[in-house]
XYZ file of C-alpha atoms in Angstrom:
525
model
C -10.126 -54.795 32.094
C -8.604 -56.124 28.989
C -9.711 -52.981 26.992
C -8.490 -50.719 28.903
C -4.696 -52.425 28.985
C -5.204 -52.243 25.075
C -5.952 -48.983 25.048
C -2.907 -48.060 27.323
C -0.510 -49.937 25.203
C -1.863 -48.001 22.661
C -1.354 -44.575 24.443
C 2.215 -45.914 25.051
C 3.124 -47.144 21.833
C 1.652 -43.211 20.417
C 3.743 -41.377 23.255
C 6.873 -43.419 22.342
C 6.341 -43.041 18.378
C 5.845 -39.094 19.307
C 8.879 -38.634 21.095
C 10.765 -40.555 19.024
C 9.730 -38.210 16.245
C 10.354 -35.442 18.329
C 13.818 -36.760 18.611
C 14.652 -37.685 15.863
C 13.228 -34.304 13.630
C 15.419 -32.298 16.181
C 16.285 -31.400 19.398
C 13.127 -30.382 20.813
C 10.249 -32.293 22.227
C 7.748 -29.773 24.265
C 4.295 -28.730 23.360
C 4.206 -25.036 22.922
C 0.655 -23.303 23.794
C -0.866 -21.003 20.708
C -3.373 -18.697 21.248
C -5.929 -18.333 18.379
C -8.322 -15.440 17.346
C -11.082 -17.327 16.304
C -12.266 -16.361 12.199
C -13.915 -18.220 9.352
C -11.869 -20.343 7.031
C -8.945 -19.757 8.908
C -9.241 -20.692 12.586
C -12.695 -22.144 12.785
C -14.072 -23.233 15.937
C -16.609 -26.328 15.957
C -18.940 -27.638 18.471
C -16.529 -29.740 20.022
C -14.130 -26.826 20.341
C -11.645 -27.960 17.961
C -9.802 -25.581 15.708
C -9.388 -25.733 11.809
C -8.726 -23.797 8.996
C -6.017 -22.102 6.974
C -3.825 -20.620 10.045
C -4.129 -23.735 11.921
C -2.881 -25.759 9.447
C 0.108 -22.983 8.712
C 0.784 -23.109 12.709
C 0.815 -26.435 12.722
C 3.093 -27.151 9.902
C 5.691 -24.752 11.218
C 5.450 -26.511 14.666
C 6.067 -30.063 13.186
C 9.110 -28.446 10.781
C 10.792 -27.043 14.356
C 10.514 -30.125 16.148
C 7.340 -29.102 18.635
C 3.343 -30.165 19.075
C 1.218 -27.898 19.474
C -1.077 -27.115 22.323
C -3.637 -24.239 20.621
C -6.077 -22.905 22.055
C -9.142 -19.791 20.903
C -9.390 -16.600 22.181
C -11.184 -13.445 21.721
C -7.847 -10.975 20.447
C -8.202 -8.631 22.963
C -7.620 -11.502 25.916
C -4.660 -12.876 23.665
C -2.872 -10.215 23.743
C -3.157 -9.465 27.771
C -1.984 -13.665 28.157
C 1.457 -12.620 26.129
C 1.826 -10.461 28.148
C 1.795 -12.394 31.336
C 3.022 -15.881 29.895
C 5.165 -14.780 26.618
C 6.327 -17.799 26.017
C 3.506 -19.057 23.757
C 3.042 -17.845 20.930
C 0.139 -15.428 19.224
C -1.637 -15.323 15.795
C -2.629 -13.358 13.848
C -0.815 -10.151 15.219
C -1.295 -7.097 12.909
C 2.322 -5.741 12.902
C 2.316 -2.395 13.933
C 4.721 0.588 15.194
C 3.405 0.353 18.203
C 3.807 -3.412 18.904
C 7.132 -3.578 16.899
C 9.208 -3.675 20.090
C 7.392 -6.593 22.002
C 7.179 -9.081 20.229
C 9.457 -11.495 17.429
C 7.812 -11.784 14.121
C 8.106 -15.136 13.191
C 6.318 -15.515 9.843
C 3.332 -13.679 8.075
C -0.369 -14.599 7.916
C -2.194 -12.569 5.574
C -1.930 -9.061 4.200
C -5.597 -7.239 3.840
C -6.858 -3.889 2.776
C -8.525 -1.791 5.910
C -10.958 0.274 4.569
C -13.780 2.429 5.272
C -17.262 1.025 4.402
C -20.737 3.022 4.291
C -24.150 2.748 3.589
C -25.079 2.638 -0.474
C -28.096 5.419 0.908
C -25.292 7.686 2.720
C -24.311 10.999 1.703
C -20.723 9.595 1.879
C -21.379 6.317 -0.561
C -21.812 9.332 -3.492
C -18.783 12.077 -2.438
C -15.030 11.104 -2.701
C -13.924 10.493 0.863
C -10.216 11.492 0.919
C -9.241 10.503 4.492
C -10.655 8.686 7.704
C -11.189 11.519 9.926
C -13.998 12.973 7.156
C -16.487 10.536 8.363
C -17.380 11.699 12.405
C -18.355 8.342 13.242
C -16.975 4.740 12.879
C -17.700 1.404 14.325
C -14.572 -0.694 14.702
C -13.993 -3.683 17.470
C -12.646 -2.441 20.811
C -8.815 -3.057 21.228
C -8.082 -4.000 17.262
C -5.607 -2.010 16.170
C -7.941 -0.194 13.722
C -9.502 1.630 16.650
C -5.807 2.488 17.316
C -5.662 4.199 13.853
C -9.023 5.863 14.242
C -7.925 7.832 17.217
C -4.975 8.605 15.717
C -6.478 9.831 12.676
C -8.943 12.456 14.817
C -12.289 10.572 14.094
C -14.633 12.244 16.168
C -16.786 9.582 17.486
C -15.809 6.029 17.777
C -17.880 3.125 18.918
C -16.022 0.310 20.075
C -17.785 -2.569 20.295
C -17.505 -5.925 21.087
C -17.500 -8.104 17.908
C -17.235 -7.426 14.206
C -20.830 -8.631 14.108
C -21.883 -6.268 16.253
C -19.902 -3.628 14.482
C -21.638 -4.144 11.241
C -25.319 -4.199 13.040
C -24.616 -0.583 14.258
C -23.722 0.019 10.617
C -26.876 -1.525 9.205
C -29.147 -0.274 11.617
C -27.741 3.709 11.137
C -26.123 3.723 14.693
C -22.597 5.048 13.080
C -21.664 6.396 9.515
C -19.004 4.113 8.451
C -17.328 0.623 9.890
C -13.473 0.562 9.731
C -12.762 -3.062 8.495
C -11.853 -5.315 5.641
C -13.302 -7.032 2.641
C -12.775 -10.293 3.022
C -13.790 -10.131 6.966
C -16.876 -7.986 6.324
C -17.874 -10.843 3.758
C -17.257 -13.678 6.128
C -18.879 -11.939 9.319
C -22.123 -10.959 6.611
C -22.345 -14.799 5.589
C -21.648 -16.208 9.338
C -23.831 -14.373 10.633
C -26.434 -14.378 8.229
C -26.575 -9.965 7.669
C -27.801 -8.789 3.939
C -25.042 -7.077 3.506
C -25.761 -5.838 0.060
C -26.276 -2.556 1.009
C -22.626 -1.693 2.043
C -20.441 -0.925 -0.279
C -16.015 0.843 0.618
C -15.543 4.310 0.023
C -12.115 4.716 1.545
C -8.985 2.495 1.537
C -6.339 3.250 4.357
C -3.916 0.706 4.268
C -2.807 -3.100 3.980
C -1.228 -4.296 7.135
C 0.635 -7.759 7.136
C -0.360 -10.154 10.254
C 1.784 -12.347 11.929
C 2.520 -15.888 13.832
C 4.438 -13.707 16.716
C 6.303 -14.892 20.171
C 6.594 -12.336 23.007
C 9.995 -11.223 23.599
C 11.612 -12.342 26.997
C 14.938 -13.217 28.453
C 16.490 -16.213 26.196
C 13.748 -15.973 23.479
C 16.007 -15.115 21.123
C 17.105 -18.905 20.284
C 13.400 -20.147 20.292
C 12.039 -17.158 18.133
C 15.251 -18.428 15.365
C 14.233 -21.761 15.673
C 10.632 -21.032 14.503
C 11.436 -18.415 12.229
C 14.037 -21.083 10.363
C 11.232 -23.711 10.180
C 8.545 -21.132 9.243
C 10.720 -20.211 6.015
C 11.754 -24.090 5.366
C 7.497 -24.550 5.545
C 6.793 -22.304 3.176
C 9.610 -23.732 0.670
C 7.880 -27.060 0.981
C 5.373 -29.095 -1.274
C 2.754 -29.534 1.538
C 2.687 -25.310 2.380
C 2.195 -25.086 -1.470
C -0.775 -27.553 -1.539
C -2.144 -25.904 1.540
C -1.707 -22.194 -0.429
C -3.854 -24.072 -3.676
C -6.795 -24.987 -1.395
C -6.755 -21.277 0.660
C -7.544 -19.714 -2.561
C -9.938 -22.265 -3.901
C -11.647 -21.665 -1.197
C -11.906 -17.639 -1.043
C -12.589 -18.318 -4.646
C -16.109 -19.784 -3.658
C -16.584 -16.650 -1.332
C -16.159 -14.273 -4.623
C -12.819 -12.657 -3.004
C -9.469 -11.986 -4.033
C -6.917 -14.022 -3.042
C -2.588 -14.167 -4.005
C 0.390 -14.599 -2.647
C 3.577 -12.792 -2.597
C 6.421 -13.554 -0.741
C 4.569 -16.539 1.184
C 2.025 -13.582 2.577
C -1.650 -14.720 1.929
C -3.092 -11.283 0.497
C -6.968 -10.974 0.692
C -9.239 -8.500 -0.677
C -6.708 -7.921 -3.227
C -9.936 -6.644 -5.765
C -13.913 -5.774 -5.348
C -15.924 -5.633 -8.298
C -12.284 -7.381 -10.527
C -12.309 -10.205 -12.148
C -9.226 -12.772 -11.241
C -7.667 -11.584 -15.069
C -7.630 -7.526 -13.733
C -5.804 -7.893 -10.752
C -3.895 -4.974 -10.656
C -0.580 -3.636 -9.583
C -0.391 -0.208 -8.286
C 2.919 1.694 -8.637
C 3.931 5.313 -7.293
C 7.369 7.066 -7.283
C 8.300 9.035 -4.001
C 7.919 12.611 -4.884
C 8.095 14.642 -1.642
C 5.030 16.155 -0.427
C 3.290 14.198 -3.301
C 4.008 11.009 -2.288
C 5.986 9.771 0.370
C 5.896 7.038 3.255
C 4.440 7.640 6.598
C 5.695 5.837 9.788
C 3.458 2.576 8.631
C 5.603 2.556 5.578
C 2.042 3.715 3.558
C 2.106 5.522 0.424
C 0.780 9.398 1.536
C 0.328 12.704 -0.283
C -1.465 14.323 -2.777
C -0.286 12.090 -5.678
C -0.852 8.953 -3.451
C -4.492 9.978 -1.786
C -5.996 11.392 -5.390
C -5.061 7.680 -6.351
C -6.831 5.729 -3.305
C -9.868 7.638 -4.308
C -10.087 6.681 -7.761
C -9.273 3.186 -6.979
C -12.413 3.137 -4.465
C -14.512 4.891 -7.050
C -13.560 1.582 -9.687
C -14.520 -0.363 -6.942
C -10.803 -1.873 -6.809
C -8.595 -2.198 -3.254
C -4.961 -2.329 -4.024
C -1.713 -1.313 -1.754
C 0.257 0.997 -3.689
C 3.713 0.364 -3.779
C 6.425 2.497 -3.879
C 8.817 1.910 -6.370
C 12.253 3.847 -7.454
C 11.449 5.419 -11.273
C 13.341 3.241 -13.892
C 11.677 0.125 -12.068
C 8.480 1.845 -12.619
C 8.427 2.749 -15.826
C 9.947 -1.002 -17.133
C 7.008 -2.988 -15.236
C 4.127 -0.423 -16.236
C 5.732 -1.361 -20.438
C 5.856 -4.912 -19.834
C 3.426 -6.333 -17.273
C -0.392 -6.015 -17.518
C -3.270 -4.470 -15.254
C -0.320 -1.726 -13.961
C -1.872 1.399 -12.228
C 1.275 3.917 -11.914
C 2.151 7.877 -11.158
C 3.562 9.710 -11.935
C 4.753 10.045 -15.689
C 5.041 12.807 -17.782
C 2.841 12.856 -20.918
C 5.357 13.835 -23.868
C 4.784 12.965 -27.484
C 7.770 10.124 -27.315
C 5.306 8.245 -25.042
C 1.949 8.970 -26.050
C 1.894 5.854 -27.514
C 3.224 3.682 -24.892
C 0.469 4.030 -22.086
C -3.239 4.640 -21.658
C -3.074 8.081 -19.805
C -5.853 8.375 -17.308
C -5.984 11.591 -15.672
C -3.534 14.407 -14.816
C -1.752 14.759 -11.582
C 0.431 17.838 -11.658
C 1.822 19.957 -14.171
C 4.703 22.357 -14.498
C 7.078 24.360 -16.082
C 10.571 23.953 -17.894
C 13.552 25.586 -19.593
C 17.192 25.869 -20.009
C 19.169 27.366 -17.541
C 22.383 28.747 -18.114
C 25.533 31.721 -17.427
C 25.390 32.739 -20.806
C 23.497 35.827 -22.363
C 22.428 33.288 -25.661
C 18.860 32.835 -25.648
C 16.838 30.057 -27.779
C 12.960 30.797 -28.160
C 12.399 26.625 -28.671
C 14.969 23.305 -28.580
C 14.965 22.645 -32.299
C 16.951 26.547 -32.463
C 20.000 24.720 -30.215
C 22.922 24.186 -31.837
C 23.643 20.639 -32.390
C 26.908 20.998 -30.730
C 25.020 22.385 -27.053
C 25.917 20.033 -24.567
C 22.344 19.864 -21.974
C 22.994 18.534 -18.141
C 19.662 16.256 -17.396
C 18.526 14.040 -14.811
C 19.602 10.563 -15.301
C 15.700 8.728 -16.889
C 14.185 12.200 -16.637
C 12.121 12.874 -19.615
C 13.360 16.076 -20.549
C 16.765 14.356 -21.403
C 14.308 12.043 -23.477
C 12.683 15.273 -25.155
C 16.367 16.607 -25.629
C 17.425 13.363 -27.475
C 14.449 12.694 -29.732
C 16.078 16.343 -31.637
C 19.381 14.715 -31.577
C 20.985 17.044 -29.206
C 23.751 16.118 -26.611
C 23.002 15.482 -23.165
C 25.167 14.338 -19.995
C 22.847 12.414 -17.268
C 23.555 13.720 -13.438
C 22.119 11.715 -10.324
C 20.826 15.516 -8.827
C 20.259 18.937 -9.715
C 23.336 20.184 -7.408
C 25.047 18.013 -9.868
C 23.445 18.989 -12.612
C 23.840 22.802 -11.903
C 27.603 22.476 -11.059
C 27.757 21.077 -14.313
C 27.297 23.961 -15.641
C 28.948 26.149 -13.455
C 32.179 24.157 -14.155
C 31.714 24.065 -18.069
C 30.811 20.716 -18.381
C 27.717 21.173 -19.516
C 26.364 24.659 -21.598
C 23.040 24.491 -20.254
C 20.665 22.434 -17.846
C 17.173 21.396 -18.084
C 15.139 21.713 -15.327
C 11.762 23.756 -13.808
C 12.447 26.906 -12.054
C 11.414 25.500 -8.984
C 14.017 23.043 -9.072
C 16.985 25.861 -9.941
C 15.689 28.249 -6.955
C 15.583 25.382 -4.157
C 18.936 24.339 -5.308
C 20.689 27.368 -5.334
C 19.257 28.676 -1.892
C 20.702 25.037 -0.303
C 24.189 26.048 -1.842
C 23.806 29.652 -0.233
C 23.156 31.677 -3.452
C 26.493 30.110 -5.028
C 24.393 29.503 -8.483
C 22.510 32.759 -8.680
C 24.071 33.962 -11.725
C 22.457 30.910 -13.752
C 19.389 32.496 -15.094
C 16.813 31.417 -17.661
C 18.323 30.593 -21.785
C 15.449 29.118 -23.424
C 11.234 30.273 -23.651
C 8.987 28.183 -20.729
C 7.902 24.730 -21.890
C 4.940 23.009 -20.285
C 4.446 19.230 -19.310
C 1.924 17.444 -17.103
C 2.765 14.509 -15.181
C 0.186 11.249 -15.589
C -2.094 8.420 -13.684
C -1.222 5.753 -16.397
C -2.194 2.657 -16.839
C -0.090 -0.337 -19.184
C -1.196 -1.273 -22.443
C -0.116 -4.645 -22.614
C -2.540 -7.339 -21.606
C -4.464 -4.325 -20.224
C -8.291 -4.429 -21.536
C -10.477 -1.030 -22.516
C -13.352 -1.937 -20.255
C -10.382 -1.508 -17.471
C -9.220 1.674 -19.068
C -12.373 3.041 -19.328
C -13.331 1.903 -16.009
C -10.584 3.703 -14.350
C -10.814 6.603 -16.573
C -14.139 6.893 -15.513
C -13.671 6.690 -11.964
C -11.091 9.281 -12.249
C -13.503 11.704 -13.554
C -16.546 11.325 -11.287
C -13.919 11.584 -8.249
C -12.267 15.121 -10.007
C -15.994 16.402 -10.507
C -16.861 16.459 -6.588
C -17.179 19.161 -5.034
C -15.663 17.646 -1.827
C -12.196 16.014 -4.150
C -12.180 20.304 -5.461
C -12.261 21.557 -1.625
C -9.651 19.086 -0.770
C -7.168 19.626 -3.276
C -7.490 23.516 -3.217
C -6.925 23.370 0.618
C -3.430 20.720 -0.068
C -2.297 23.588 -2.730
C -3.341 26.591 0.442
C -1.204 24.471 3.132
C 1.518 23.632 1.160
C 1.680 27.721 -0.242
C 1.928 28.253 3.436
C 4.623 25.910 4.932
C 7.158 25.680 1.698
C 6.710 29.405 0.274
C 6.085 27.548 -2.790
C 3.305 28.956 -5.676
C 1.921 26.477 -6.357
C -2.589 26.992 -7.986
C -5.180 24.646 -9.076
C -7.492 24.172 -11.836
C -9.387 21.878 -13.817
C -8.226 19.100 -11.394
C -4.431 19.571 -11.531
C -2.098 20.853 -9.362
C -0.256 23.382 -11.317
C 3.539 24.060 -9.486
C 3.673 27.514 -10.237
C 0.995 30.222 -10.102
C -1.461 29.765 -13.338
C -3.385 32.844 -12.749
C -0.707 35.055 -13.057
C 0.267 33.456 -16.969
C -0.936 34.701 -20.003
């Protein structure tokens, strides 16, 4: 009898201290219910069925910073998501944030960032071709009602086996059931050691993407105030001493697992490098260039540029998002930082000493244009005096400068064009390509600009910095860039780009020797 009026005063005296913390931290004092995926290291689940790990403790220190307890609670992801549905308020994590889900639900915070890729059997016929897109392999194991199966349909795999659990997944893998799995590093390493798989035998051959997960509550009338609460105290968190601590011991800990680990912008990224040492984490840069590389609705980095590069970078055994990134902030980072991967720049003598040039991309042709009948058969033959319309940090205004002629930088080739047109400029520097496409969007207004100088040839560049960049990483990329240009399947692929993009642009463009050529190299002498 006495005991138990102890232990009540006790439970009293905790209630009252809680609410009075409640209180006094802010104005709330409710338990909100979180539903957990359970995964190693960051939501374990023990015997007792209590929950630990890296996203607990993040939960959990965003709850205390808003002023609420929290109630959590596992789940298998495909269940989670059907209870936000029916109760939303409660709150969900780790939500991949996708197009689809965009709408329904308030992204408080992120989670992790991790590479999805495509992983296959060392003995398969795919583990030794370069594997340029998802819907090559015609079937994949991924777990039923992830979003990855989502992408899989989408991407026209033929046959997809949806199973239960990533455990199961990589069993059909191991045991020749499917040709591929559609998952991560870091969770294919965690699900191998969990569940005691060897593993050694599977090795990526594709990387897709790296979607960002989130701590996510369910939009629904008045959520609005609730979802800014959180979102405020998720941000304070991750400002604090105690979220920095908490960010040391993650990647300790994924250390002793022999995974990458970062973070960047308070986003725990995973899988940032296979086969890398901690010292060549890289950073991968690409400039949007149309068809060669643009941004899908995912916001990933597509096109022939941006796929040739996701193959090399599985063939040096290294998973990286590429990022797109306007040209002048390219070029600075690639000269000053080390371990940067970036496309495209063109190789000119000015800069042959300023990168390690890996492979070729494209290549194509220049000359002056102008509304004059003078004719120069090479730059140097230019009178001093010309005055040459360029692109603003295009390297042709470079090329022009090294011989100490004038140029005047424009922000487009309309610009550029008019420039001449209206005397401002005597001639402009540009490909053909880029006169005819300019000219037919102004209605023929420019057709009396015709060619003024002979045809001048550059190729545009894979590069990697030299800075703080070793050989053996060089090499190792260089390397990889060749084995992936001497398949036969990389040669099908990119001579069937150059035959669909002939066919919906009109455009003449060839290939040869692993380099998309934009203009017709059979046809030159």
């Amino acid at each position: 009898m006495e005991v138990g009026a102890v232990i009540n005063l006790i439970r009293t005296k905790i209630w009252f201290f809680v609410c009075c913390c409640c209180f006094t931290a802010s104005s709330h004092c409710e338990s909100l219910s979180v539903i957990v995926n359970p995964v190693p290291v960051f939501s374990d689940l023990d015997a007792s069925g209590e929950l630990s790990g890296y996203t607990i403790d993040l939960i959990n220190g965003v709850l205390a910073e808003a002023g609420f307890s929290g109630n959590l609670r596992p789940e298998p992801f495909a269940r989670m998501l059907a209870d936000l549905a029916v109760t939303p308020r409660q709150l969900g994590a780790s939500v991949v944030r996708t197009p689809e889900r965009e709408a329904s639900y308030h992204w408080l915070t992120s989670v992790t960032a991790t590479s999805n890729q495509l992983f296959v059997k060392k003995s398969s016929y795919y583990a030794q071709q370069t594997v340029p897109s998802l819907h090559t392999l015609s079937s994949v194991s991924v777990v039923r009602k992830d979003y990855r199966e989502q992408i899989l349909r989408q991407s026209g795999v033929n046959t997809i086996m949806a199973v239960n659990t990533w455990e199961q997944a990589v069993e059909t893998l191991l045991r020749d059931r499917v040709d591929a799995i559609f998952f991560s590093a870091y969770g294919l390493n965690l699900v191998c050691k969990s569940a005691h798989l060897d593993c050694s035998s599977i090795v990526p051959v594709y990387t897709h993407s790296t979607p960002v997960s989130y701590l996510v509550l369910p939009k629904f009338d008045g959520s609005e105030e609730l979802a800014r609460t959180l979102s405020e105290a998720a941000i304070r968190f991750k400002r604090s001493e105690k979220f920095a601590r908490l960010s040391k011991a993650i990647i300790r800990e994924f250390n002793q697992y022999g995974l990458g680990a970062s973070y960047e912008d308070g986003t725990l990224k995973l899988g940032s490098s296979i086969g890398t040492n901690k010292d060549e984490q890289l950073w991968v840069f690409g400039e949007l260039a149309g068809e060669f590389a643009k941004l899908n609705g995912r916001s990933e980095m597509i096109g022939y540029n941006a796929e040739l590069v996701k193959q090399i970078m599985n063939e040096a055994g290294v998973v990286e998002p590429i990022l797109a990134t306007p040209w002048k902030r390219l070029y600075k980072e690639t000269l000053r930082k080390s371990n940067v991967l970036a496309f495209a720049v063109v190789r000119t003598p000015q800069r042959e000493a300023l990168f390690h040039w890996i492979t070729p991309l494209t290549a194509n042709e220049y000359r002056l244009f102008g509304d004059d009948e003078v004719f120069y058969g090479s730059l140097e033959q230019l009178p001093k005096e010309t005055i040459i319309a360029v692109l603003k940090r295009d390297f042709r205004g470079d090329l022009a400068r090294s011989l100490g002629l004038i140029t005047v930088e424009y922000d487009t080739w309309e610009d550029a064009i008019a420039g001449v047109m209206n005397h401002r400029a005597d001639v402009v520097f540009a490909s053909q390509r880029a006169i005819e496409v300019t000219c037919e969007q102004q209605g023929g207004a420019c057709d009396h600009i015709r060619p003024a100088s002979a045809i001048m040839n550059a190729k545009s560049w894979l590069v990697m910095s030299k800075t703080g960049t070793s050989e053996e990483l060089v090499a190792r990329f260089v390397r990889a860039a060749d084995n992936v240009k001497n398949t036969r399947q990389y040669q099908q692929w990119a001579k069937q780009w150059v035959y669909d993009m002939n066919g919906r642009n009109q455009t003449d463009y060839s290939f040869k020797d692993g380099v998309i050529y934009l203009y017709q190299v059979n046809q030159k002498q």
